[in-house]
GROMACS .gro file of C-alpha atoms in nm:
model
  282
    1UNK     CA    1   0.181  -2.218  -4.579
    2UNK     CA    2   0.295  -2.273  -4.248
    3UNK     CA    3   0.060  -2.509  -4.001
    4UNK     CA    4  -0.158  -2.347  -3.714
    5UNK     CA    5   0.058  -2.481  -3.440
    6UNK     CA    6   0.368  -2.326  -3.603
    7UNK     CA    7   0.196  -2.002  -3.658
    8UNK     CA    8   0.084  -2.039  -3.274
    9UNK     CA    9   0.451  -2.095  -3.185
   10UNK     CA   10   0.561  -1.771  -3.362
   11UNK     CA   11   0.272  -1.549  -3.224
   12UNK     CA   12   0.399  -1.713  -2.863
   13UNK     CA   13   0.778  -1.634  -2.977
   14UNK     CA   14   0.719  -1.264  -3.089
   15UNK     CA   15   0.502  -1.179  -2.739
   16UNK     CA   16   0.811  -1.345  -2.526
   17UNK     CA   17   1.005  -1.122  -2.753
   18UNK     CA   18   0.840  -0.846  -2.687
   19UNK     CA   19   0.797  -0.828  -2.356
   20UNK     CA   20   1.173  -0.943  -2.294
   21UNK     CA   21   1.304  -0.679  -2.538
   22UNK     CA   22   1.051  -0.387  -2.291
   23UNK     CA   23   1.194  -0.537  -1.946
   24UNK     CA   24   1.542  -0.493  -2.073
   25UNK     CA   25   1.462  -0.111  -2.203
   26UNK     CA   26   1.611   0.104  -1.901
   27UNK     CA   27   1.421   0.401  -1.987
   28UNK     CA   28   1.088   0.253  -2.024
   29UNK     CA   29   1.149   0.047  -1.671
   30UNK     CA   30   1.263   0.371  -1.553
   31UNK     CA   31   0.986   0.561  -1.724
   32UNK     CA   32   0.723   0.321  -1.470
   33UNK     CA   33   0.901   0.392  -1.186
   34UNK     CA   34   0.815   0.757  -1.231
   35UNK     CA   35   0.521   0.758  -1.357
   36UNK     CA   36   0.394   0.580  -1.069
   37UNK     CA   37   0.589   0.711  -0.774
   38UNK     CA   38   0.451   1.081  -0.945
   39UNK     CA   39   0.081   0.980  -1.017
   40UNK     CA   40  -0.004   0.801  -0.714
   41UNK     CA   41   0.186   1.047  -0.496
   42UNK     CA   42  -0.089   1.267  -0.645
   43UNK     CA   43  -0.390   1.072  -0.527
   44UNK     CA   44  -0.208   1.020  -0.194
   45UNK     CA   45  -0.180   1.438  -0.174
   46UNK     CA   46  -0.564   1.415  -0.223
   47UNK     CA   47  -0.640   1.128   0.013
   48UNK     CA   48  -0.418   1.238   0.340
   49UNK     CA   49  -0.748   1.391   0.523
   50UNK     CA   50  -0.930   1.002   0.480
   51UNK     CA   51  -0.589   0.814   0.539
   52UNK     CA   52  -0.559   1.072   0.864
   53UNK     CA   53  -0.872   0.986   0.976
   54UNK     CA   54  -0.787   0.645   0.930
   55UNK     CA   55  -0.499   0.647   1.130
   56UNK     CA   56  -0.664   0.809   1.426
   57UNK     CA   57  -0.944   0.555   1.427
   58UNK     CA   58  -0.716   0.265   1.406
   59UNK     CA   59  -0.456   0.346   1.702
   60UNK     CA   60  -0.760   0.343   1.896
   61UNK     CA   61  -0.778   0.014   2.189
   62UNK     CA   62  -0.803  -0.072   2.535
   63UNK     CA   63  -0.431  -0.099   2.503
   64UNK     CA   64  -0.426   0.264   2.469
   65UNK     CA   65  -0.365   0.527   2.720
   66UNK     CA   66  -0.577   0.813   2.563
   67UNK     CA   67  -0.962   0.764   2.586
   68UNK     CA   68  -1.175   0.662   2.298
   69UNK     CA   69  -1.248   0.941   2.087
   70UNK     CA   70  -1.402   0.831   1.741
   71UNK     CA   71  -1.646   0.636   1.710
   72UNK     CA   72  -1.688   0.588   1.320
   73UNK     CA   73  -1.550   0.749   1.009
   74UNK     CA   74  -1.784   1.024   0.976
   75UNK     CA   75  -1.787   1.120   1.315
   76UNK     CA   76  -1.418   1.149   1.321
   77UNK     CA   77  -1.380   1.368   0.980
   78UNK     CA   78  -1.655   1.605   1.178
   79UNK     CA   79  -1.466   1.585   1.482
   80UNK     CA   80  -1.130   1.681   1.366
   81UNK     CA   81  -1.266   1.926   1.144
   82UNK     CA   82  -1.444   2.087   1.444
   83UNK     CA   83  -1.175   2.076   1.689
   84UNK     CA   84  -0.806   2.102   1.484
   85UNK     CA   85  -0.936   2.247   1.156
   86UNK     CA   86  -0.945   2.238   0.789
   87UNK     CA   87  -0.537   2.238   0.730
   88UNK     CA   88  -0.450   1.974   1.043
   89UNK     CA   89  -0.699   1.722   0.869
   90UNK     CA   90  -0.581   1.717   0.557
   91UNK     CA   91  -0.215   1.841   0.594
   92UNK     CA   92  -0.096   1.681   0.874
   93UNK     CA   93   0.163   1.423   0.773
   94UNK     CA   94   0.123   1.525   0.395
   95UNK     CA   95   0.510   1.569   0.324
   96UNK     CA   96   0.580   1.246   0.453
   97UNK     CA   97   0.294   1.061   0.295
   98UNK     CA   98   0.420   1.178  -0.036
   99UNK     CA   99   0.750   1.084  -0.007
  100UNK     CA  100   0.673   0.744   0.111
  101UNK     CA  101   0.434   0.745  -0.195
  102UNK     CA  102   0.726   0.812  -0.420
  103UNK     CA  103   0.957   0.590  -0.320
  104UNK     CA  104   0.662   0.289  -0.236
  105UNK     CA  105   0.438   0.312  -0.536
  106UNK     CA  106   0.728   0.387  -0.789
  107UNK     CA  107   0.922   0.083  -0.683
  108UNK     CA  108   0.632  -0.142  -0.662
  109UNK     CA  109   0.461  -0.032  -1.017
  110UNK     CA  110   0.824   0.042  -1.194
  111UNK     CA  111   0.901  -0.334  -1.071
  112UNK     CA  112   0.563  -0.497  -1.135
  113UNK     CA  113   0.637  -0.571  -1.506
  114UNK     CA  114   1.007  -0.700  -1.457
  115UNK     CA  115   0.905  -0.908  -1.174
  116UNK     CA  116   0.658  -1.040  -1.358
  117UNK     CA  117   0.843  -1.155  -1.640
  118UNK     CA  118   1.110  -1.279  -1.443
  119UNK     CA  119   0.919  -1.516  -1.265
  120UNK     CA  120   0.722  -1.632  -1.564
  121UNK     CA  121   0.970  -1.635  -1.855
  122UNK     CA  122   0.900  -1.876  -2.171
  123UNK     CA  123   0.522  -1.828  -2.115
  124UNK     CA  124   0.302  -1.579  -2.317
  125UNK     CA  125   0.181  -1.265  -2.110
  126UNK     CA  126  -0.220  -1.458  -2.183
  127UNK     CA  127  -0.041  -1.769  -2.001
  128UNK     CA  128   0.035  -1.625  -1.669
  129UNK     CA  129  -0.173  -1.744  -1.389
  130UNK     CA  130  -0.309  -1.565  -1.048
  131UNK     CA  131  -0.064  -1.729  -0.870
  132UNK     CA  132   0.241  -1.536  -1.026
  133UNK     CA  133   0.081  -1.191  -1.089
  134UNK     CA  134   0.017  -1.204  -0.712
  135UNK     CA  135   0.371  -1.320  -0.665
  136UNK     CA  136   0.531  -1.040  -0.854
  137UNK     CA  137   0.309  -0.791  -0.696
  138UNK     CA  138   0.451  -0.916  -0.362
  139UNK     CA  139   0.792  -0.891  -0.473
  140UNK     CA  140   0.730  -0.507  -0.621
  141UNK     CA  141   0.527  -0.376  -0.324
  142UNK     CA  142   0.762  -0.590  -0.055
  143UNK     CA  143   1.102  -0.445  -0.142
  144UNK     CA  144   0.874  -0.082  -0.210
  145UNK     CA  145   0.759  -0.096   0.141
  146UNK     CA  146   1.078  -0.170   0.334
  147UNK     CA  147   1.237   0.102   0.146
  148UNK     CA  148   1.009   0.367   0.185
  149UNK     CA  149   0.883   0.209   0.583
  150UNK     CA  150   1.075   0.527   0.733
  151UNK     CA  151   0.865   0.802   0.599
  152UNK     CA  152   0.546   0.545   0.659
  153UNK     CA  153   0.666   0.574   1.069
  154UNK     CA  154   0.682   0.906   1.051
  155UNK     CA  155   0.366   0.967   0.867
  156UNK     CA  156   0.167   0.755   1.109
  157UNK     CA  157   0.362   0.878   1.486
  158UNK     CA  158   0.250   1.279   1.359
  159UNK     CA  159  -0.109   1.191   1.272
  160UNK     CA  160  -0.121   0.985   1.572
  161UNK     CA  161  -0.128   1.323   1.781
  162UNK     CA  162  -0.462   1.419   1.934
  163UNK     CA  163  -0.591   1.764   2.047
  164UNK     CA  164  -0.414   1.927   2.323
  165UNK     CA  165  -0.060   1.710   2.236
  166UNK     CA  166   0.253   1.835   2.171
  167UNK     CA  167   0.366   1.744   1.758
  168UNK     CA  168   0.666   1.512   1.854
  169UNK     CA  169   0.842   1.667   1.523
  170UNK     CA  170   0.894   2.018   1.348
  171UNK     CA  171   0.892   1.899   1.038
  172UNK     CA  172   1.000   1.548   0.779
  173UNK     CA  173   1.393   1.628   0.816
  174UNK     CA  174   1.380   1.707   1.206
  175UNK     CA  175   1.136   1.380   1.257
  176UNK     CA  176   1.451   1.157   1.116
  177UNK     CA  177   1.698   1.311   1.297
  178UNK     CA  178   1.510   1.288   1.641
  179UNK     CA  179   1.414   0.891   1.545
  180UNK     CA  180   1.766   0.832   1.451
  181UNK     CA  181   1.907   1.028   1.791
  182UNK     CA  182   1.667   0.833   2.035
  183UNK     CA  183   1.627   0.507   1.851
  184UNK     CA  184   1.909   0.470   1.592
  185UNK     CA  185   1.884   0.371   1.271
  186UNK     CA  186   1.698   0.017   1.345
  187UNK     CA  187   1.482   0.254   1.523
  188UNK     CA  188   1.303   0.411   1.197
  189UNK     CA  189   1.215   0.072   1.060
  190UNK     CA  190   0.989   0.003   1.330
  191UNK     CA  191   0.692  -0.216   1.249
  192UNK     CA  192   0.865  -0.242   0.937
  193UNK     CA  193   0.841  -0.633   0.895
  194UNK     CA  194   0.407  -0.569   0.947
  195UNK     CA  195   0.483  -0.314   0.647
  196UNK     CA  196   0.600  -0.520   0.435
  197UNK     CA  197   0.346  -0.786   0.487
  198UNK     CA  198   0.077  -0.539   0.464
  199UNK     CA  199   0.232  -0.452   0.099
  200UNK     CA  200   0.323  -0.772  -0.007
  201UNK     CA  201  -0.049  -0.872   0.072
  202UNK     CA  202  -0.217  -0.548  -0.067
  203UNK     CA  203   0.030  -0.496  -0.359
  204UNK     CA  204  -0.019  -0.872  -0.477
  205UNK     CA  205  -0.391  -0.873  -0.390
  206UNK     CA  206  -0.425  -0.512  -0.604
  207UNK     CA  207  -0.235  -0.606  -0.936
  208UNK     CA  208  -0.290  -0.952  -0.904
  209UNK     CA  209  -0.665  -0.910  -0.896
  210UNK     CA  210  -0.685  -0.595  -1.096
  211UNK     CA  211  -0.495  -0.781  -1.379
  212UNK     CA  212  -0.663  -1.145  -1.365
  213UNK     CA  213  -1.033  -0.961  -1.394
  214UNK     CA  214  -0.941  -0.671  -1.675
  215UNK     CA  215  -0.792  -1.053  -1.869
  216UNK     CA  216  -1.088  -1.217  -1.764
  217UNK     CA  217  -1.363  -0.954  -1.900
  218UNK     CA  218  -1.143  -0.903  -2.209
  219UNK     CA  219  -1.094  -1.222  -2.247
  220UNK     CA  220  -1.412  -1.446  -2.197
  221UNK     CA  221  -1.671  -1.138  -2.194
  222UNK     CA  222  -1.512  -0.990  -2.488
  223UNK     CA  223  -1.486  -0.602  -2.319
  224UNK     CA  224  -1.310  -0.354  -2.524
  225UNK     CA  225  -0.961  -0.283  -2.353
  226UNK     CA  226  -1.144   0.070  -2.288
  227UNK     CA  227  -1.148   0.281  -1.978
  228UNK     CA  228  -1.458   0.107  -1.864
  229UNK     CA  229  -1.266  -0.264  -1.834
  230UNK     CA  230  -1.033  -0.059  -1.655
  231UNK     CA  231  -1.318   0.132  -1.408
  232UNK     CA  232  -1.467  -0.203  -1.298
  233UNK     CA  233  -1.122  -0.419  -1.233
  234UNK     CA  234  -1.012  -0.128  -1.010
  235UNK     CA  235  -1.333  -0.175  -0.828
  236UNK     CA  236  -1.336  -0.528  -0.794
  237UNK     CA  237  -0.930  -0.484  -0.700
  238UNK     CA  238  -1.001  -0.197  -0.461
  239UNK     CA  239  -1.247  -0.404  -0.275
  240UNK     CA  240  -1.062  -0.737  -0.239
  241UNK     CA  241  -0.716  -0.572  -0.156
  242UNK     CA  242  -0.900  -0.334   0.129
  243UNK     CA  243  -1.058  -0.647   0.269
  244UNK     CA  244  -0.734  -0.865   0.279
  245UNK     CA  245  -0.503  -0.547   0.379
  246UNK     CA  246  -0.702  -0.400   0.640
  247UNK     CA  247  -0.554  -0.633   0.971
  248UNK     CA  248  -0.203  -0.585   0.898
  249UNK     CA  249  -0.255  -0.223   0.843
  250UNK     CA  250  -0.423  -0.200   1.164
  251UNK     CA  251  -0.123  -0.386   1.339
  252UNK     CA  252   0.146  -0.172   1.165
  253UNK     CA  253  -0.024   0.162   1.303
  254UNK     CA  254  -0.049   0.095   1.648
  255UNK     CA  255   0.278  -0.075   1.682
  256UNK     CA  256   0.426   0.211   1.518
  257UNK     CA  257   0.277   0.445   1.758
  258UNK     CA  258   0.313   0.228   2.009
  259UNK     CA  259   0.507   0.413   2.371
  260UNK     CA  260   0.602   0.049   2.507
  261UNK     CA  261   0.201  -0.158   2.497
  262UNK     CA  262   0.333  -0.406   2.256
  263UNK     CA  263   0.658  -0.626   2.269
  264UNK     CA  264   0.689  -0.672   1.918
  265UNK     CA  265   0.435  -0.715   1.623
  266UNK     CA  266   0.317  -1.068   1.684
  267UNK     CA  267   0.257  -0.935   2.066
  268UNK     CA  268   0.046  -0.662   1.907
  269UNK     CA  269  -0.146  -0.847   1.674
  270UNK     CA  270  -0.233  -1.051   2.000
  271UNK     CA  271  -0.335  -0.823   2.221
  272UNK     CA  272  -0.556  -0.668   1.952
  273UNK     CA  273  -0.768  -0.910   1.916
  274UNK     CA  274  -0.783  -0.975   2.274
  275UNK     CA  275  -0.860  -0.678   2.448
  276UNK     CA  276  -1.094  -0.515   2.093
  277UNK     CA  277  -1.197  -0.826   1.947
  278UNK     CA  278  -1.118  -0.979   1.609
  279UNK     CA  279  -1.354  -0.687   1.452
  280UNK     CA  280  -1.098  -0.436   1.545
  281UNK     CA  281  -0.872  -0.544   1.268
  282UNK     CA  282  -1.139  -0.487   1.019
   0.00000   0.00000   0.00000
């Protein structure tokens, strides 16, 4: 009979196996891209009135030429609501929030796993650390974000428009052809470096987090690998990557609306804190 640490060597074997034989299958690593450019383009559709809302309150400063209108989330929802209607706060900016969706999410789920096991091969999938699930999140949601950073601009510059303001677009197509007219092509990656940051942190907080606690309760709690592991880690991600996200999203909003306040992203980070306070990231 063969000993326990040759038994252990061929369990380890058959897992690198396996997971090297499903990062080589095209149409399963194609099959993730899909799958989660489609699903969470979903959710998005359903979230655009919050991440509106969002938007609004976060372009808000001292820096800012338009006086303060919000005051807190609520307030806001009822505000917009009252004054633009139903449609404007949840529709406005919903065709380019789904396509950045599609092309962010899919490229940073489809290239979770790959990433993953390129940047942990020879190791069992039970092996890998924190350290590089959060660095193939980064990787995934980094090259996701830069990709997709033009429909993000877009997205935020139309639900950046207040009552009584002209829409600066007709619609997605005529929004990149006016950005690309005016500002050239550099012109619609704007901000696009605080993007990118914003996704490397959220996208390697979020998987990294999600994936070390569902181990962890499996694991060392002995959960079932049921739907409510799943519930709680989402939580517990949800929480930590909202927390650690929430600055450089603030950044990347106003210095993509930004008419000329902010020099460049560093310069806006600055005068952020400066003129709103450090609490004005969060």
């Amino acid at each position: 009979m063969p000993s326990t640490d040759t038994a252990n060597v061929s369990r380890v074997l058959s897992s690198d196996e396996m997971r090297d034989a499903e990062n080589h299958d095209l149409k399963k690593v194609a099959m993730k891209f899909a799958v989660g450019g489609v699903v969470t383009s979903f959710v998005s559709g359903l979230m655009n009135g919050p991440d509106h809302v969002k938007t609004r309150l976060q372009i808000q400063g001292k820096m800012q030429a338009d006086k303060k209108l919000y005051t807190s989330f609520p307030q806001a929802c009822a505000r917009i609501f009252r004054e633009e209607g139903f449609f404007v706060l949840a529709g406005r900016g919903l065709g380019a929030a789904l396509s950045r969706e599609v092309v962010y999410s899919g490229i940073r789920m489809g290239l979770y796993d790959p990433a993953k096991y390129f940047v942990s091969r020879g190791k069992d999938a039970s092996q890998i650390g924190f350290a590089e699930k959060f660095l193939s999140g980064a990787i995934s949601g980094g090259i996701g974000s830069f990709v997709a950073s033009p429909a993000d601009l877009l997205k935020i510059r139309v639900q950046a428009v207040l009552p009584g303001q002209p829409l600066p677009y007709r619609n997605f197509v005529h929004g990149f052809s006016v950005i690309c007219k005016k500002e050239g092509i550099p012109g619609l990656y704007k901000g696009a470096s605080a993007t990118v940051v914003r996704a490397v942190i959220l996208t390697g907080s979020q998987l990294a987090s999600y994936d070390t606690f569902k181990t962890t309760l499996i694991r060392d709690f002995e959960w079932e690998d049921a739907a409510p592991t799943h519930i709680v880690s989402s939580v517990v991600a949800g929480l930590i990557t909202t927390t650690a996200s929430s600055p450089v999203d603030v950044i990347k909003s106003r210095f993509m609306n930004d008419q000329g306040a902010y020099k460049n992203v560093l310069d806006c980070f600055v005068k952020t804190v400066k003129h709103d306070g450090v609490f004005a990231l969060w």
